[in-house]
């Protein structure tokens, strides 16, 4: 019999990090992160998002290019029980305003604000909220 508990991307990273912490999980222009390193950074991002005042089920808009910060904050949002709303970095300001209003985003992170949030992120205990969070995990606009 298998466990019927839903497994999300953040859960899979947590399991991979526990089983094979040195396995490469992310490679970008800044270098390589092992599963253990990425898992630690995702937890720190989750805790930073929660420390910013977000509550489980709220929506966080991520207007970031693909790369380490996007992956860390996307998975961190899921781990914190938040709803990730990726936003195309090429959207115009009116498009972004419409999307943020429609999505009811509680927080909008662009490159600068994401870098500031992550700079203050500190390791800590995994909030373990993603498997028990809202039914909605990601809200995509195209």
PDB file of C-alpha atoms in Angstrom:
ATOM      1  CA  UNK A   1       0.000   0.000   0.000  1.00  0.00           C
ATOM      2  CA  UNK A   2       1.315   3.469  -0.824  1.00  0.00           C
ATOM      3  CA  UNK A   3       1.070   6.650   1.181  1.00  0.00           C
ATOM      4  CA  UNK A   4      -1.718   8.862  -0.217  1.00  0.00           C
ATOM      5  CA  UNK A   5      -0.196  12.075   1.170  1.00  0.00           C
ATOM      6  CA  UNK A   6       0.299  14.567  -1.670  1.00  0.00           C
ATOM      7  CA  UNK A   7       3.934  15.143  -2.570  1.00  0.00           C
ATOM      8  CA  UNK A   8       4.953  18.500  -4.003  1.00  0.00           C
ATOM      9  CA  UNK A   9       8.230  19.690  -5.522  1.00  0.00           C
ATOM     10  CA  UNK A  10       9.455  20.980  -2.170  1.00  0.00           C
ATOM     11  CA  UNK A  11       8.726  17.604  -0.552  1.00  0.00           C
ATOM     12  CA  UNK A  12      10.641  15.840  -3.315  1.00  0.00           C
ATOM     13  CA  UNK A  13      13.633  18.120  -2.767  1.00  0.00           C
ATOM     14  CA  UNK A  14      13.472  17.457   0.979  1.00  0.00           C
ATOM     15  CA  UNK A  15      13.441  13.678   0.365  1.00  0.00           C
ATOM     16  CA  UNK A  16      16.268  13.868  -2.185  1.00  0.00           C
ATOM     17  CA  UNK A  17      18.361  16.007   0.177  1.00  0.00           C
ATOM     18  CA  UNK A  18      17.846  13.494   2.983  1.00  0.00           C
ATOM     19  CA  UNK A  19      18.739  10.500   0.797  1.00  0.00           C
ATOM     20  CA  UNK A  20      21.528  11.976  -1.358  1.00  0.00           C
ATOM     21  CA  UNK A  21      22.562  15.403  -0.026  1.00  0.00           C
ATOM     22  CA  UNK A  22      25.590  15.704  -2.330  1.00  0.00           C
ATOM     23  CA  UNK A  23      23.617  15.022  -5.521  1.00  0.00           C
ATOM     24  CA  UNK A  24      23.610  17.988  -7.904  1.00  0.00           C
ATOM     25  CA  UNK A  25      20.225  19.711  -7.787  1.00  0.00           C
ATOM     26  CA  UNK A  26      20.826  23.020  -9.592  1.00  0.00           C
ATOM     27  CA  UNK A  27      23.418  24.398 -11.959  1.00  0.00           C
ATOM     28  CA  UNK A  28      23.347  28.027 -13.052  1.00  0.00           C
ATOM     29  CA  UNK A  29      25.889  30.717 -14.016  1.00  0.00           C
ATOM     30  CA  UNK A  30      26.691  31.173 -10.301  1.00  0.00           C
ATOM     31  CA  UNK A  31      27.726  27.549  -9.899  1.00  0.00           C
ATOM     32  CA  UNK A  32      26.370  24.260  -8.650  1.00  0.00           C
ATOM     33  CA  UNK A  33      24.143  23.556  -5.652  1.00  0.00           C
ATOM     34  CA  UNK A  34      23.798  20.123  -4.143  1.00  0.00           C
ATOM     35  CA  UNK A  35      20.393  18.852  -3.052  1.00  0.00           C
ATOM     36  CA  UNK A  36      21.383  19.484   0.560  1.00  0.00           C
ATOM     37  CA  UNK A  37      22.491  23.049  -0.154  1.00  0.00           C
ATOM     38  CA  UNK A  38      19.393  23.838  -2.206  1.00  0.00           C
ATOM     39  CA  UNK A  39      17.125  22.302   0.424  1.00  0.00           C
ATOM     40  CA  UNK A  40      18.730  24.471   3.108  1.00  0.00           C
ATOM     41  CA  UNK A  41      18.339  27.594   0.946  1.00  0.00           C
ATOM     42  CA  UNK A  42      14.697  26.731   0.176  1.00  0.00           C
ATOM     43  CA  UNK A  43      13.946  26.379   3.882  1.00  0.00           C
ATOM     44  CA  UNK A  44      15.686  29.702   4.593  1.00  0.00           C
ATOM     45  CA  UNK A  45      13.619  31.338   1.822  1.00  0.00           C
ATOM     46  CA  UNK A  46      10.411  29.824   3.248  1.00  0.00           C
ATOM     47  CA  UNK A  47      11.239  31.180   6.681  1.00  0.00           C
ATOM     48  CA  UNK A  48      12.107  34.616   5.227  1.00  0.00           C
ATOM     49  CA  UNK A  49       8.767  34.744   3.387  1.00  0.00           C
ATOM     50  CA  UNK A  50       6.923  33.860   6.583  1.00  0.00           C
ATOM     51  CA  UNK A  51       9.000  36.402   8.535  1.00  0.00           C
ATOM     52  CA  UNK A  52       7.934  39.026   5.974  1.00  0.00           C
ATOM     53  CA  UNK A  53       4.425  38.563   7.327  1.00  0.00           C
ATOM     54  CA  UNK A  54       2.934  36.198   4.759  1.00  0.00           C
ATOM     55  CA  UNK A  55       0.475  33.612   5.996  1.00  0.00           C
ATOM     56  CA  UNK A  56      -0.217  30.141   4.680  1.00  0.00           C
ATOM     57  CA  UNK A  57      -2.380  30.268   1.545  1.00  0.00           C
ATOM     58  CA  UNK A  58      -1.417  33.833   0.577  1.00  0.00           C
ATOM     59  CA  UNK A  59      -0.037  34.505  -2.878  1.00  0.00           C
ATOM     60  CA  UNK A  60       3.478  35.669  -3.661  1.00  0.00           C
ATOM     61  CA  UNK A  61       4.244  37.009  -7.144  1.00  0.00           C
ATOM     62  CA  UNK A  62       7.731  36.128  -8.394  1.00  0.00           C
ATOM     63  CA  UNK A  63       8.784  38.429 -11.226  1.00  0.00           C
ATOM     64  CA  UNK A  64      12.233  36.958 -11.672  1.00  0.00           C
ATOM     65  CA  UNK A  65      14.295  35.555 -14.516  1.00  0.00           C
ATOM     66  CA  UNK A  66      14.972  31.842 -14.452  1.00  0.00           C
ATOM     67  CA  UNK A  67      17.846  30.940 -12.166  1.00  0.00           C
ATOM     68  CA  UNK A  68      18.812  30.284  -8.578  1.00  0.00           C
ATOM     69  CA  UNK A  69      16.701  33.019  -6.961  1.00  0.00           C
ATOM     70  CA  UNK A  70      13.570  31.981  -8.858  1.00  0.00           C
ATOM     71  CA  UNK A  71      14.003  28.292  -7.989  1.00  0.00           C
ATOM     72  CA  UNK A  72      14.784  29.045  -4.337  1.00  0.00           C
ATOM     73  CA  UNK A  73      11.844  31.412  -3.862  1.00  0.00           C
ATOM     74  CA  UNK A  74       9.413  29.292  -5.884  1.00  0.00           C
ATOM     75  CA  UNK A  75      10.148  26.179  -3.814  1.00  0.00           C
ATOM     76  CA  UNK A  76      10.400  28.293  -0.660  1.00  0.00           C
ATOM     77  CA  UNK A  77       6.913  29.660  -1.266  1.00  0.00           C
ATOM     78  CA  UNK A  78       5.562  26.132  -1.653  1.00  0.00           C
ATOM     79  CA  UNK A  79       7.399  24.969   1.460  1.00  0.00           C
ATOM     80  CA  UNK A  80       5.892  27.861   3.430  1.00  0.00           C
ATOM     81  CA  UNK A  81       2.394  26.893   2.300  1.00  0.00           C
ATOM     82  CA  UNK A  82       2.097  29.925   0.040  1.00  0.00           C
ATOM     83  CA  UNK A  83       0.755  30.101  -3.497  1.00  0.00           C
ATOM     84  CA  UNK A  84       3.519  30.857  -6.025  1.00  0.00           C
ATOM     85  CA  UNK A  85       2.539  33.197  -8.865  1.00  0.00           C
ATOM     86  CA  UNK A  86       5.340  33.349 -11.462  1.00  0.00           C
ATOM     87  CA  UNK A  87       5.287  36.643 -13.364  1.00  0.00           C
ATOM     88  CA  UNK A  88       6.962  37.060 -16.744  1.00  0.00           C
ATOM     89  CA  UNK A  89       9.843  39.552 -16.274  1.00  0.00           C
ATOM     90  CA  UNK A  90       9.047  40.970 -19.730  1.00  0.00           C
ATOM     91  CA  UNK A  91       5.531  42.090 -18.727  1.00  0.00           C
ATOM     92  CA  UNK A  92       4.891  45.807 -18.907  1.00  0.00           C
ATOM     93  CA  UNK A  93       3.997  47.734 -15.763  1.00  0.00           C
ATOM     94  CA  UNK A  94       0.257  47.817 -16.630  1.00  0.00           C
ATOM     95  CA  UNK A  95       0.297  44.045 -17.277  1.00  0.00           C
ATOM     96  CA  UNK A  96       1.997  43.432 -13.939  1.00  0.00           C
ATOM     97  CA  UNK A  97      -0.487  45.663 -12.081  1.00  0.00           C
ATOM     98  CA  UNK A  98      -3.429  43.792 -13.647  1.00  0.00           C
ATOM     99  CA  UNK A  99      -1.916  40.396 -12.833  1.00  0.00           C
ATOM    100  CA  UNK A 100      -1.132  41.366  -9.226  1.00  0.00           C
ATOM    101  CA  UNK A 101      -4.655  42.650  -8.694  1.00  0.00           C
ATOM    102  CA  UNK A 102      -6.260  39.619 -10.336  1.00  0.00           C
ATOM    103  CA  UNK A 103      -4.087  37.181  -8.391  1.00  0.00           C
ATOM    104  CA  UNK A 104      -4.611  39.079  -5.108  1.00  0.00           C
ATOM    105  CA  UNK A 105      -0.869  38.855  -4.507  1.00  0.00           C
ATOM    106  CA  UNK A 106       0.095  39.649  -0.921  1.00  0.00           C
ATOM    107  CA  UNK A 107       3.722  40.218  -1.978  1.00  0.00           C
ATOM    108  CA  UNK A 108       5.411  41.034  -5.291  1.00  0.00           C
ATOM    109  CA  UNK A 109       9.097  40.180  -5.602  1.00  0.00           C
ATOM    110  CA  UNK A 110      11.221  41.474  -8.461  1.00  0.00           C
ATOM    111  CA  UNK A 111      14.994  40.998  -8.793  1.00  0.00           C
ATOM    112  CA  UNK A 112      15.882  43.762  -6.333  1.00  0.00           C
ATOM    113  CA  UNK A 113      13.342  42.942  -3.637  1.00  0.00           C
ATOM    114  CA  UNK A 114      14.004  39.195  -4.010  1.00  0.00           C
ATOM    115  CA  UNK A 115      17.746  39.764  -3.545  1.00  0.00           C
ATOM    116  CA  UNK A 116      17.049  41.822  -0.400  1.00  0.00           C
ATOM    117  CA  UNK A 117      14.731  39.146   1.011  1.00  0.00           C
ATOM    118  CA  UNK A 118      17.214  36.352   0.293  1.00  0.00           C
ATOM    119  CA  UNK A 119      20.110  38.376   1.738  1.00  0.00           C
ATOM    120  CA  UNK A 120      18.292  38.342   5.070  1.00  0.00           C
ATOM    121  CA  UNK A 121      17.297  34.661   4.837  1.00  0.00           C
ATOM    122  CA  UNK A 122      18.805  32.491   7.545  1.00  0.00           C
ATOM    123  CA  UNK A 123      18.822  28.716   7.971  1.00  0.00           C
ATOM    124  CA  UNK A 124      16.304  27.336  10.380  1.00  0.00           C
ATOM    125  CA  UNK A 125      13.822  24.594  11.059  1.00  0.00           C
ATOM    126  CA  UNK A 126      11.807  23.496   8.042  1.00  0.00           C
ATOM    127  CA  UNK A 127       8.241  24.771   8.456  1.00  0.00           C
ATOM    128  CA  UNK A 128       6.906  21.549   6.831  1.00  0.00           C
ATOM    129  CA  UNK A 129       3.815  23.352   5.645  1.00  0.00           C
ATOM    130  CA  UNK A 130       3.662  22.577   1.938  1.00  0.00           C
ATOM    131  CA  UNK A 131       2.148  19.080   2.211  1.00  0.00           C
ATOM    132  CA  UNK A 132      -0.639  20.394   4.444  1.00  0.00           C
ATOM    133  CA  UNK A 133      -1.216  23.774   2.832  1.00  0.00           C
ATOM    134  CA  UNK A 134      -3.940  25.073   0.570  1.00  0.00           C
ATOM    135  CA  UNK A 135      -5.132  22.986  -2.359  1.00  0.00           C
ATOM    136  CA  UNK A 136      -3.810  25.699  -4.648  1.00  0.00           C
ATOM    137  CA  UNK A 137      -0.018  25.744  -4.901  1.00  0.00           C
ATOM    138  CA  UNK A 138       0.727  27.621  -8.143  1.00  0.00           C
ATOM    139  CA  UNK A 139      -1.206  30.189 -10.140  1.00  0.00           C
ATOM    140  CA  UNK A 140       0.147  30.572 -13.692  1.00  0.00           C
ATOM    141  CA  UNK A 141      -0.665  33.376 -16.123  1.00  0.00           C
ATOM    142  CA  UNK A 142       0.218  33.138 -19.811  1.00  0.00           C
TER     143      UNK A 142
END
